[in-house]
mmCIF file of C-alpha atoms in Angstrom:
data_model
loop_
_atom_site.group_PDB
_atom_site.id
_atom_site.type_symbol
_atom_site.label_atom_id
_atom_site.label_comp_id
_atom_site.label_asym_id
_atom_site.label_seq_id
_atom_site.Cartn_x
_atom_site.Cartn_y
_atom_site.Cartn_z
ATOM 1 C CA MET A 1 68.842 94.910 102.371
ATOM 2 C CA LYS A 2 66.421 91.725 103.685
ATOM 3 C CA ILE A 3 63.823 95.092 104.358
ATOM 4 C CA GLN A 4 65.002 96.574 100.726
ATOM 5 C CA PHE A 5 63.688 92.692 98.899
ATOM 6 C CA ILE A 6 60.784 92.750 101.167
ATOM 7 C CA ILE A 7 59.275 96.537 100.293
ATOM 8 C CA GLY A 8 60.895 95.257 97.116
ATOM 9 C CA THR A 9 58.379 92.597 96.730
ATOM 10 C CA LEU A 10 55.402 93.963 98.077
ATOM 11 C CA ALA A 11 55.583 97.125 95.375
ATOM 12 C CA ALA A 12 55.798 94.061 92.088
ATOM 13 C CA LEU A 13 52.576 91.836 94.079
ATOM 14 C CA PHE A 14 50.968 94.869 94.439
ATOM 15 C CA LEU A 15 51.469 96.618 90.735
ATOM 16 C CA LEU A 16 50.518 92.464 89.647
ATOM 17 C CA CYS A 17 47.216 92.781 91.701
ATOM 18 C CA LEU A 18 46.035 96.573 89.910
ATOM 19 C CA ASN A 19 47.620 94.564 86.315
ATOM 20 C CA ARG A 20 44.784 91.731 86.705
ATOM 21 C CA GLY A 21 42.718 94.009 87.717
ATOM 22 C CA THR A 22 42.780 95.839 84.587
ATOM 23 C CA MET A 23 42.924 93.485 82.548
ATOM 24 C CA ALA A 24 39.933 91.803 83.497
ATOM 25 C CA GLN A 25 38.243 94.748 83.309
ATOM 26 C CA VAL A 26 38.780 95.212 79.828
ATOM 27 C CA PRO A 27 36.200 92.977 77.327
ATOM 28 C CA ASP A 28 36.862 90.933 74.806
ATOM 29 C CA SER A 29 34.964 90.764 71.684
ATOM 30 C CA LEU A 30 32.681 88.268 72.214
ATOM 31 C CA GLN A 31 31.174 90.257 74.968
ATOM 32 C CA ILE A 32 31.659 93.268 72.747
ATOM 33 C CA ASN A 33 29.730 92.317 69.899
ATOM 34 C CA LYS A 34 26.929 90.137 71.604
ATOM 35 C CA GLU A 35 23.870 91.788 70.501
ATOM 36 C CA TYR A 36 21.014 91.661 73.237
ATOM 37 C CA SER A 37 17.325 92.083 72.333
ATOM 38 C CA GLN A 38 15.925 90.826 75.788
ATOM 39 C CA TRP A 39 15.474 92.813 77.696
ATOM 40 C CA GLU A 40 15.564 90.957 80.777
ATOM 41 C CA GLU A 41 18.205 89.057 79.173
ATOM 42 C CA ALA A 42 20.532 92.757 79.625
ATOM 43 C CA LEU A 43 18.897 93.864 82.974
ATOM 44 C CA LYS A 44 20.960 91.601 84.729
ATOM 45 C CA VAL A 45 23.900 92.199 83.331
ATOM 46 C CA PRO A 46 24.002 95.858 82.470
ATOM 47 C CA GLU A 47 27.425 96.826 82.608
ATOM 48 C CA LYS A 48 27.898 94.044 80.050
ATOM 49 C CA VAL A 49 26.672 95.299 77.368
ATOM 50 C CA TYR A 50 27.961 96.947 74.823
ATOM 51 C CA ARG A 51 24.996 96.335 71.982
ATOM 52 C CA LEU A 52 21.524 96.797 72.832
ATOM 53 C CA ASN A 53 18.645 96.155 70.566
ATOM 54 C CA LEU A 54 15.485 97.284 71.543
ATOM 55 C CA SER A 55 13.411 97.875 67.804
ATOM 56 C CA ASN A 56 9.868 96.685 67.350
ATOM 57 C CA GLN A 57 9.371 95.918 70.998
ATOM 58 C CA ASP A 58 7.047 98.972 72.601
ATOM 59 C CA ILE A 59 8.586 98.198 76.279
ATOM 60 C CA SER A 60 7.109 100.695 78.843
ATOM 61 C CA ASP A 61 9.405 102.323 81.734
ATOM 62 C CA PHE A 62 12.509 101.560 80.056
ATOM 63 C CA GLN A 63 14.398 104.481 79.847
ATOM 64 C CA HIS A 64 14.517 104.668 83.304
ATOM 65 C CA GLU A 65 16.904 101.781 83.708
ATOM 66 C CA LEU A 66 19.050 103.229 80.787
ATOM 67 C CA PRO A 67 21.836 104.711 82.683
ATOM 68 C CA LYS A 68 23.404 101.734 84.596
ATOM 69 C CA PHE A 69 24.462 101.125 80.570
ATOM 70 C CA THR A 70 27.132 102.235 81.261
ATOM 71 C CA ASN A 71 29.679 100.827 78.488
ATOM 72 C CA LEU A 72 26.388 100.309 76.164
ATOM 73 C CA ARG A 73 27.873 101.391 72.298
ATOM 74 C CA TYR A 74 24.914 100.030 69.703
ATOM 75 C CA LEU A 75 21.268 101.306 70.725
ATOM 76 C CA SER A 76 18.341 99.935 68.262
ATOM 77 C CA LEU A 77 14.867 101.552 69.920
ATOM 78 C CA ARG A 78 13.788 101.262 66.104
ATOM 79 C CA ASN A 79 9.531 101.193 65.543
ATOM 80 C CA ASP A 80 9.528 102.080 70.138
ATOM 81 C CA LYS A 81 6.611 104.553 69.135
ATOM 82 C CA LEU A 82 8.820 107.122 70.476
ATOM 83 C CA SER A 83 6.486 110.658 70.999
ATOM 84 C CA GLY A 84 9.621 111.688 71.851
ATOM 85 C CA ILE A 85 13.270 111.137 72.767
ATOM 86 C CA PRO A 86 13.917 109.691 76.171
ATOM 87 C CA SER A 87 16.275 112.176 78.029
ATOM 88 C CA GLU A 88 17.900 109.189 79.753
ATOM 89 C CA ILE A 89 19.995 108.290 76.866
ATOM 90 C CA PHE A 90 22.171 111.313 77.275
ATOM 91 C CA LYS A 91 23.998 109.641 80.108
ATOM 92 C CA LEU A 92 25.719 106.903 77.540
ATOM 93 C CA GLN A 93 28.124 108.398 77.347
ATOM 94 C CA ASN A 94 29.738 105.565 75.257
ATOM 95 C CA LEU A 95 27.126 105.599 73.079
ATOM 96 C CA ARG A 96 28.555 105.194 69.325
ATOM 97 C CA VAL A 97 25.374 104.066 66.749
ATOM 98 C CA LEU A 98 22.128 105.007 67.745
ATOM 99 C CA ASP A 99 19.274 104.126 65.870
ATOM 100 C CA LEU A 100 16.094 105.980 66.403
ATOM 101 C CA GLY A 101 13.847 105.634 62.304
ATOM 102 C CA GLU A 102 10.698 105.234 62.188
ATOM 103 C CA ASN A 103 9.690 106.610 65.124
ATOM 104 C CA SER A 104 6.937 109.878 65.722
ATOM 105 C CA PHE A 105 9.037 112.660 67.652
ATOM 106 C CA GLN A 106 8.900 115.459 66.256
ATOM 107 C CA ASN A 107 11.915 117.557 67.605
ATOM 108 C CA LEU A 108 15.789 116.501 68.535
ATOM 109 C CA PRO A 109 16.326 118.189 72.592
ATOM 110 C CA THR A 110 19.302 120.340 72.610
ATOM 111 C CA GLU A 111 20.733 117.243 75.749
ATOM 112 C CA PHE A 112 21.620 115.750 71.874
ATOM 113 C CA SER A 113 24.875 117.527 71.926
ATOM 114 C CA LYS A 114 25.918 115.362 75.353
ATOM 115 C CA LEU A 115 26.621 112.047 72.727
ATOM 116 C CA LYS A 116 30.313 113.348 72.554
ATOM 117 C CA ASN A 117 31.277 109.734 71.284
ATOM 118 C CA LEU A 118 28.337 109.931 68.582
ATOM 119 C CA GLU A 119 29.454 108.025 65.887
ATOM 120 C CA GLU A 120 26.471 107.190 63.970
ATOM 121 C CA LEU A 121 23.073 108.555 63.830
ATOM 122 C CA TYR A 122 19.020 107.007 62.092
ATOM 123 C CA LEU A 123 17.212 109.051 61.277
ATOM 124 C CA ASP A 124 15.281 107.800 58.759
ATOM 125 C CA ASN A 125 10.948 107.462 58.542
ATOM 126 C CA ASP A 126 10.599 109.625 60.668
ATOM 127 C CA ARG A 127 8.384 112.208 58.082
ATOM 128 C CA ASN A 128 6.960 113.487 61.756
ATOM 129 C CA LEU A 129 10.334 114.990 62.451
ATOM 130 C CA ASP A 130 11.508 119.113 60.431
ATOM 131 C CA ILE A 131 14.737 117.828 59.792
ATOM 132 C CA SER A 132 15.002 122.530 58.880
ATOM 133 C CA LYS A 133 14.932 122.377 62.510
ATOM 134 C CA ASN A 134 16.840 120.338 63.656
ATOM 135 C CA ILE A 135 20.782 120.509 62.898
ATOM 136 C CA ASN A 136 21.811 122.567 64.274
ATOM 137 C CA VAL A 137 21.611 120.396 66.959
ATOM 138 C CA LEU A 138 22.739 117.945 65.007
ATOM 139 C CA GLY A 139 25.430 120.576 64.353
ATOM 140 C CA LYS A 140 26.682 120.202 67.857
ATOM 141 C CA LEU A 141 28.048 116.061 68.105
ATOM 142 C CA PRO A 142 30.835 116.833 68.088
ATOM 143 C CA LYS A 143 32.444 113.587 66.232
ATOM 144 C CA LEU A 144 28.650 112.177 64.088
ATOM 145 C CA LYS A 145 29.849 110.783 61.099
ATOM 146 C CA ILE A 146 26.898 108.843 59.407
ATOM 147 C CA LEU A 147 23.379 109.832 59.832
ATOM 148 C CA HIS A 148 20.761 108.027 57.915
ATOM 149 C CA LEU A 149 17.543 110.255 56.723
ATOM 150 C CA GLU A 150 15.722 107.696 54.255
ATOM 151 C CA ASN A 151 13.045 108.464 53.363
ATOM 152 C CA ASP A 152 12.376 111.657 55.738
ATOM 153 C CA GLY A 153 9.933 113.025 52.758
ATOM 154 C CA ILE A 154 12.909 115.269 52.325
ATOM 155 C CA ARG A 155 12.864 118.178 49.474
ATOM 156 C CA LYS A 156 15.278 120.242 49.357
ATOM 157 C CA LEU A 157 18.817 119.780 52.369
ATOM 158 C CA PRO A 158 18.585 122.884 54.587
ATOM 159 C CA ARG A 159 21.209 125.641 54.567
ATOM 160 C CA ASN A 160 22.723 125.132 57.533
ATOM 161 C CA ILE A 161 23.656 121.214 56.602
ATOM 162 C CA LYS A 162 27.351 122.381 56.568
ATOM 163 C CA LYS A 163 27.245 122.804 60.530
ATOM 164 C CA LEU A 164 27.535 118.955 59.887
ATOM 165 C CA THR A 165 31.475 119.170 59.677
ATOM 166 C CA GLN A 166 32.640 115.834 60.282
ATOM 167 C CA LEU A 167 30.008 113.856 58.048
ATOM 168 C CA GLU A 168 31.591 112.070 56.037
ATOM 169 C CA HIS A 169 28.516 109.253 54.645
ATOM 170 C CA LEU A 170 25.025 110.820 54.562
ATOM 171 C CA TYR A 171 22.095 108.815 53.581
ATOM 172 C CA LEU A 172 18.733 110.055 51.614
ATOM 173 C CA ALA A 173 17.681 107.508 49.666
ATOM 174 C CA ASN A 174 13.623 107.649 48.808
ATOM 175 C CA ASN A 175 13.534 111.343 49.603
ATOM 176 C CA LEU A 176 11.487 113.620 46.957
ATOM 177 C CA LEU A 177 15.299 115.044 45.565
ATOM 178 C CA ARG A 178 14.014 116.324 42.013
ATOM 179 C CA ASP A 179 18.212 117.966 42.159
ATOM 180 C CA VAL A 180 21.186 116.862 43.503
ATOM 181 C CA PRO A 181 21.525 119.056 46.604
ATOM 182 C CA VAL A 182 23.747 121.763 46.335
ATOM 183 C CA GLU A 183 23.735 122.455 49.956
ATOM 184 C CA ILE A 184 25.923 119.103 50.570
ATOM 185 C CA LYS A 185 29.297 121.476 49.288
ATOM 186 C CA GLY A 186 28.779 123.201 52.650
ATOM 187 C CA LEU A 187 30.244 118.956 54.278
ATOM 188 C CA LYS A 188 33.627 119.647 53.233
ATOM 189 C CA LYS A 189 34.571 115.191 54.441
ATOM 190 C CA LEU A 190 31.605 113.839 52.922
ATOM 191 C CA LYS A 191 33.094 111.304 50.980
ATOM 192 C CA TYR A 192 29.711 109.052 50.343
ATOM 193 C CA LEU A 193 26.452 110.505 48.997
ATOM 194 C CA ASP A 194 23.631 108.215 48.912
ATOM 195 C CA LEU A 195 19.703 109.424 46.921
ATOM 196 C CA ASN A 196 18.843 106.234 45.119
ATOM 197 C CA GLN A 197 14.647 106.550 44.139
ATOM 198 C CA ASN A 198 14.676 109.494 44.419
ATOM 199 C CA LYS A 199 13.701 112.271 41.452
ATOM 200 C CA ILE A 200 17.463 112.867 40.021
ATOM 201 C CA SER A 201 17.252 112.287 36.385
ATOM 202 C CA ILE A 202 20.010 114.694 35.738
ATOM 203 C CA GLU A 203 24.079 113.785 35.026
ATOM 204 C CA VAL A 204 26.610 114.022 37.736
ATOM 205 C CA PRO A 205 29.768 114.649 37.170
ATOM 206 C CA VAL A 206 30.960 113.130 39.840
ATOM 207 C CA ASN A 207 31.663 109.502 40.538
ATOM 208 C CA GLN A 208 29.075 106.641 40.708
ATOM 209 C CA THR A 209 28.798 103.994 42.262
ATOM 210 C CA ALA A 210 28.151 100.729 40.816
ATOM 211 C CA GLY A 211 23.994 99.251 41.613
ATOM 212 C CA PRO A 212 20.825 101.450 40.929
ATOM 213 C CA GLY A 213 19.906 104.709 41.961
ATOM 214 C CA LEU A 214 22.644 107.672 42.304
ATOM 215 C CA LYS A 215 25.157 106.562 44.907
ATOM 216 C CA ILE A 216 28.121 109.724 44.830
ATOM 217 C CA GLN A 217 31.374 108.472 46.035
ATOM 218 C CA PHE A 218 34.230 111.681 46.601
#
């Protein structure tokens, strides 16, 4: 009986230590919502960084350190003069939101499909990007729900945009559209379409949200 008691006690202590170890790994909401905007500060505790905003910083050689940010959920590289997308980004398997707006790259590499958890992508103000040639890459993102293509000089949506099968929100403000794109019929899960500041003057037989411009809820 004494041996059984000792074994039972040891087992209980083991489970307690295991649970405490697990609990210690669960981040609190303050840490998750904390946004780091200084590269050197973030690099000191990469495993604790969930939001990293490097917009307008033009940091050189930062990409080699990106894989250290294993828990990163939000990354902004807006207006960082990127002529190409660093391949190290595709190792960030927990990434939910990626902001690549206002850069000068032309193509999205096929490795983009490795971002299996990406839900929201900013490609606005990327005038060098030919969206029609990159839809196939975006279509391989299984969880992409929100796509920003504002001010990209778009005159017409590509037919293959229907490959974005999970898309729910599409932002096309400040483009060169003259009509509501018929191609959106292929987006079966689309809930919201922003066409603000285009050259569309026709009446649309759908629910239009309040406010300036054309913003459609389905």
